PDB file of C-alpha atoms in Angstrom:
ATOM      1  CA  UNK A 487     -28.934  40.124  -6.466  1.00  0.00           C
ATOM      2  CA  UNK A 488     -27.921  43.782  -7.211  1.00  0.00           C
ATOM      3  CA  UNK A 489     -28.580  45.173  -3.647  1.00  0.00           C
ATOM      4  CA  UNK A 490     -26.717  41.819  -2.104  1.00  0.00           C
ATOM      5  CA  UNK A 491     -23.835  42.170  -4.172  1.00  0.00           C
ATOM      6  CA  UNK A 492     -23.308  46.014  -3.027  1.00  0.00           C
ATOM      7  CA  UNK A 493     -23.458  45.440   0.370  1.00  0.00           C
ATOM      8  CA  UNK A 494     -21.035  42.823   0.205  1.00  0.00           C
ATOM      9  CA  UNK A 495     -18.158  43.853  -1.976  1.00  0.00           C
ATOM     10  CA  UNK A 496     -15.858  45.925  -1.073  1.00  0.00           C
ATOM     11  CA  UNK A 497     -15.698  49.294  -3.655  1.00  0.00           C
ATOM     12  CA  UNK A 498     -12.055  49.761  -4.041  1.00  0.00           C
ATOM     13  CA  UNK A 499     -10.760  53.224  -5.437  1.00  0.00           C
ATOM     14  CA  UNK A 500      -8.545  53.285  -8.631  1.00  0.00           C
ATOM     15  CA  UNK A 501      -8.252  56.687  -9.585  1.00  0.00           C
ATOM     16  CA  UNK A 502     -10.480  60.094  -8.056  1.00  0.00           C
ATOM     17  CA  UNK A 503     -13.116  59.332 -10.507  1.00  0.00           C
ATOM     18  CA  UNK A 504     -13.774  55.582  -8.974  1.00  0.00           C
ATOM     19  CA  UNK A 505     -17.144  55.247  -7.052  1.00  0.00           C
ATOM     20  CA  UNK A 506     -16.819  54.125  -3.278  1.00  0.00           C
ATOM     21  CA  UNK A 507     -19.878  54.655  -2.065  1.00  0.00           C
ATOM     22  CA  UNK A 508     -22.866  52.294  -2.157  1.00  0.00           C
ATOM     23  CA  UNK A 509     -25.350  55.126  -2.582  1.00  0.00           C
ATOM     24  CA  UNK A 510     -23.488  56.680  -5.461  1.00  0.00           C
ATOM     25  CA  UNK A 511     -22.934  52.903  -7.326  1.00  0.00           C
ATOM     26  CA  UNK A 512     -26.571  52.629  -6.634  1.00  0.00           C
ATOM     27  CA  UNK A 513     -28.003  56.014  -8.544  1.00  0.00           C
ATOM     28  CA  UNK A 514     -24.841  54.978 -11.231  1.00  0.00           C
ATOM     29  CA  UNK A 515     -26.604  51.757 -12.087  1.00  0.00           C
ATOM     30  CA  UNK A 516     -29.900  53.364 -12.305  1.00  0.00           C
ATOM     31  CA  UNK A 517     -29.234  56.021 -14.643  1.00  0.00           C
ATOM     32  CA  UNK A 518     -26.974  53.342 -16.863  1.00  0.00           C
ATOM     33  CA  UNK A 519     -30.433  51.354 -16.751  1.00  0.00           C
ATOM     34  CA  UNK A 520     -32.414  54.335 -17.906  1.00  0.00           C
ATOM     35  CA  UNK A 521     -30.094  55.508 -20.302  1.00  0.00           C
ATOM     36  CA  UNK A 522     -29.281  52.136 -22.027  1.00  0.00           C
ATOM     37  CA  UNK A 523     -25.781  52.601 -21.578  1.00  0.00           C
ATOM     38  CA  UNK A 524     -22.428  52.931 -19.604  1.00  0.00           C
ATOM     39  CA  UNK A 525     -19.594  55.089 -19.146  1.00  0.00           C
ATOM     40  CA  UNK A 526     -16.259  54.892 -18.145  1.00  0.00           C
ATOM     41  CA  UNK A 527     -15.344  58.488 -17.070  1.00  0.00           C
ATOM     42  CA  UNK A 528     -11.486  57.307 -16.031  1.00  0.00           C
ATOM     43  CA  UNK A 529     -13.044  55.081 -12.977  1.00  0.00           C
ATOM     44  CA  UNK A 530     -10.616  52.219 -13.577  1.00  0.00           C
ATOM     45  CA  UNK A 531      -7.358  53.649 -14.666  1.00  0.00           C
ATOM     46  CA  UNK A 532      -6.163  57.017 -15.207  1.00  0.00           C
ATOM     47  CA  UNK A 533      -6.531  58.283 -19.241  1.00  0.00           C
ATOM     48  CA  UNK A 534      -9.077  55.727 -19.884  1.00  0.00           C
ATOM     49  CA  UNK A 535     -12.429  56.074 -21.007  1.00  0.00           C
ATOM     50  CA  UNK A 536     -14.868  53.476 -22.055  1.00  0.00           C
ATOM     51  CA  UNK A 537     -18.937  53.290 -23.437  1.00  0.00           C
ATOM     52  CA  UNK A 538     -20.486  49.743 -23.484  1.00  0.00           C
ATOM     53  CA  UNK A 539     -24.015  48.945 -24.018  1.00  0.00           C
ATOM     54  CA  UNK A 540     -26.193  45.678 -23.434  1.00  0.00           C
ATOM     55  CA  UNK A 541     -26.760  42.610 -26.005  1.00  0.00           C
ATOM     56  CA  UNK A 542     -29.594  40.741 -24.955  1.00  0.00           C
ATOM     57  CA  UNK A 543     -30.453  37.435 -26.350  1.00  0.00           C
ATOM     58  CA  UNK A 544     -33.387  36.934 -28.596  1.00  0.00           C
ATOM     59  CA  UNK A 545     -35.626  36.704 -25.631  1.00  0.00           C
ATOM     60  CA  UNK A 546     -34.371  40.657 -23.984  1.00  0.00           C
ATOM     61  CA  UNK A 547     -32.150  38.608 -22.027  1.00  0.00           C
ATOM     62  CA  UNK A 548     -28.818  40.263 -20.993  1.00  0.00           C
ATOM     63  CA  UNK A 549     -26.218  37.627 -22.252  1.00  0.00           C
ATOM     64  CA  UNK A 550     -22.596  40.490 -22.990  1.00  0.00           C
ATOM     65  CA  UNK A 551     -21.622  44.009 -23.383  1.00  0.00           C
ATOM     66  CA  UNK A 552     -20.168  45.751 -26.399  1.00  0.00           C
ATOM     67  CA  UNK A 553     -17.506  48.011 -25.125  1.00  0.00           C
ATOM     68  CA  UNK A 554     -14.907  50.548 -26.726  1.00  0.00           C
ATOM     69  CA  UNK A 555     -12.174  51.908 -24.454  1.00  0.00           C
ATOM     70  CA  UNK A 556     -10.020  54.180 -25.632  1.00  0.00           C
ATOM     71  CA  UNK A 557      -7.102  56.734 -23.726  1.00  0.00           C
ATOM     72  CA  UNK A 558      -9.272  59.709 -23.002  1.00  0.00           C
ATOM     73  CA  UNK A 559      -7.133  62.244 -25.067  1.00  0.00           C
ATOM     74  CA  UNK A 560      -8.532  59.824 -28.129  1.00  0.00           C
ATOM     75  CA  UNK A 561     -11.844  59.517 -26.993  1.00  0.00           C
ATOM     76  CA  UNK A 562     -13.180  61.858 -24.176  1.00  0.00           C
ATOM     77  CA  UNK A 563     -16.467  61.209 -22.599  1.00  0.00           C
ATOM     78  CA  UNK A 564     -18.695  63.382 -25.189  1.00  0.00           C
ATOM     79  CA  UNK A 565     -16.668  61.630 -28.269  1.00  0.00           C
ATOM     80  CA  UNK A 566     -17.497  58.091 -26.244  1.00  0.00           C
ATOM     81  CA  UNK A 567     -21.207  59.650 -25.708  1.00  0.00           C
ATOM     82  CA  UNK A 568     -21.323  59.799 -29.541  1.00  0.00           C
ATOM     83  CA  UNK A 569     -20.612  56.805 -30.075  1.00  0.00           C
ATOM     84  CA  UNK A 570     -23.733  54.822 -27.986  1.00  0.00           C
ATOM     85  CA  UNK A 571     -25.895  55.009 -31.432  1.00  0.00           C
ATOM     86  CA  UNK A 572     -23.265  52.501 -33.353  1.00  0.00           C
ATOM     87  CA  UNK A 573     -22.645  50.371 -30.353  1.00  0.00           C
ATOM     88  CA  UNK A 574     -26.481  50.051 -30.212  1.00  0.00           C
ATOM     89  CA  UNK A 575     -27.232  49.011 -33.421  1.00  0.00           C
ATOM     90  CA  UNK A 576     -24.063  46.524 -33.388  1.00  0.00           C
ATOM     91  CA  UNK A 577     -25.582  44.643 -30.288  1.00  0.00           C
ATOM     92  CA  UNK A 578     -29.106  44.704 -31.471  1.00  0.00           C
ATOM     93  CA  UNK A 579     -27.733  42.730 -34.840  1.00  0.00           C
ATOM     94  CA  UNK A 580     -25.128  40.540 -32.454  1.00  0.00           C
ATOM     95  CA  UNK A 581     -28.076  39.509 -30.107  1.00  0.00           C
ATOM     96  CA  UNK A 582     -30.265  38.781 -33.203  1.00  0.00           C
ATOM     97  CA  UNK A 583     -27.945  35.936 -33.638  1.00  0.00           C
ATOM     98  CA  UNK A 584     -27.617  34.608 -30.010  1.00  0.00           C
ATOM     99  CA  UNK A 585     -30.845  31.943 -29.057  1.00  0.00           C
ATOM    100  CA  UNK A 586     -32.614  32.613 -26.362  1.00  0.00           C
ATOM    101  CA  UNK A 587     -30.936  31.849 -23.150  1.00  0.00           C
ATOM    102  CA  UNK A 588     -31.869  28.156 -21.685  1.00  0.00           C
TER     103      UNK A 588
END
């Protein structure tokens, strides 16, 4: 579904940080995979930074994200780095709660 979805959207640039290039999304959604979390490093709008992470339902099952965006003079990308551990342990106890997807 990932690799189908790539090809056919069209990546759309917001600011100079925004990815446009499948190859790039592609290595971008590998490392969020093996790091357990997202970034936001102004890709969207200019000033902006975000982290989000995963909750998965009782079963592992990706069912939302947790995300906190914040101007980046607030929260810069190390500050938003910082704060994966909290995010983490807030989705682990949100997911706790969430029955396993039908």
């Amino acid at each position: 579904q990932c690799e189908r979805l790539i090809r056919e959207i069209e990546l759309q640039s917001y600011t100079d940080n925004t990815i446009t290039s499948p190859t790039v999304l592609r290595a971008h959604l590998d490392e969020i995979k093996e790091q357990g979390y997202s970034l936001d490093n102004e890709e969207f709008i200019d000033g902006m930074t975000a982290v989000a992470v995963a909750i998965l339902d009782q079963a592992g099952r990706y069912v939302a994200s947790l995300a906190v965006h914040a101007p980046s003079l607030r929260m810069p990308i190390s500050t938003a780095r910082g704060h994966v551990r909290l995010l983490s342990e807030a989705a682990s106890r949100i997911g706790e709660g969430i029955p396993e997807s039908v």
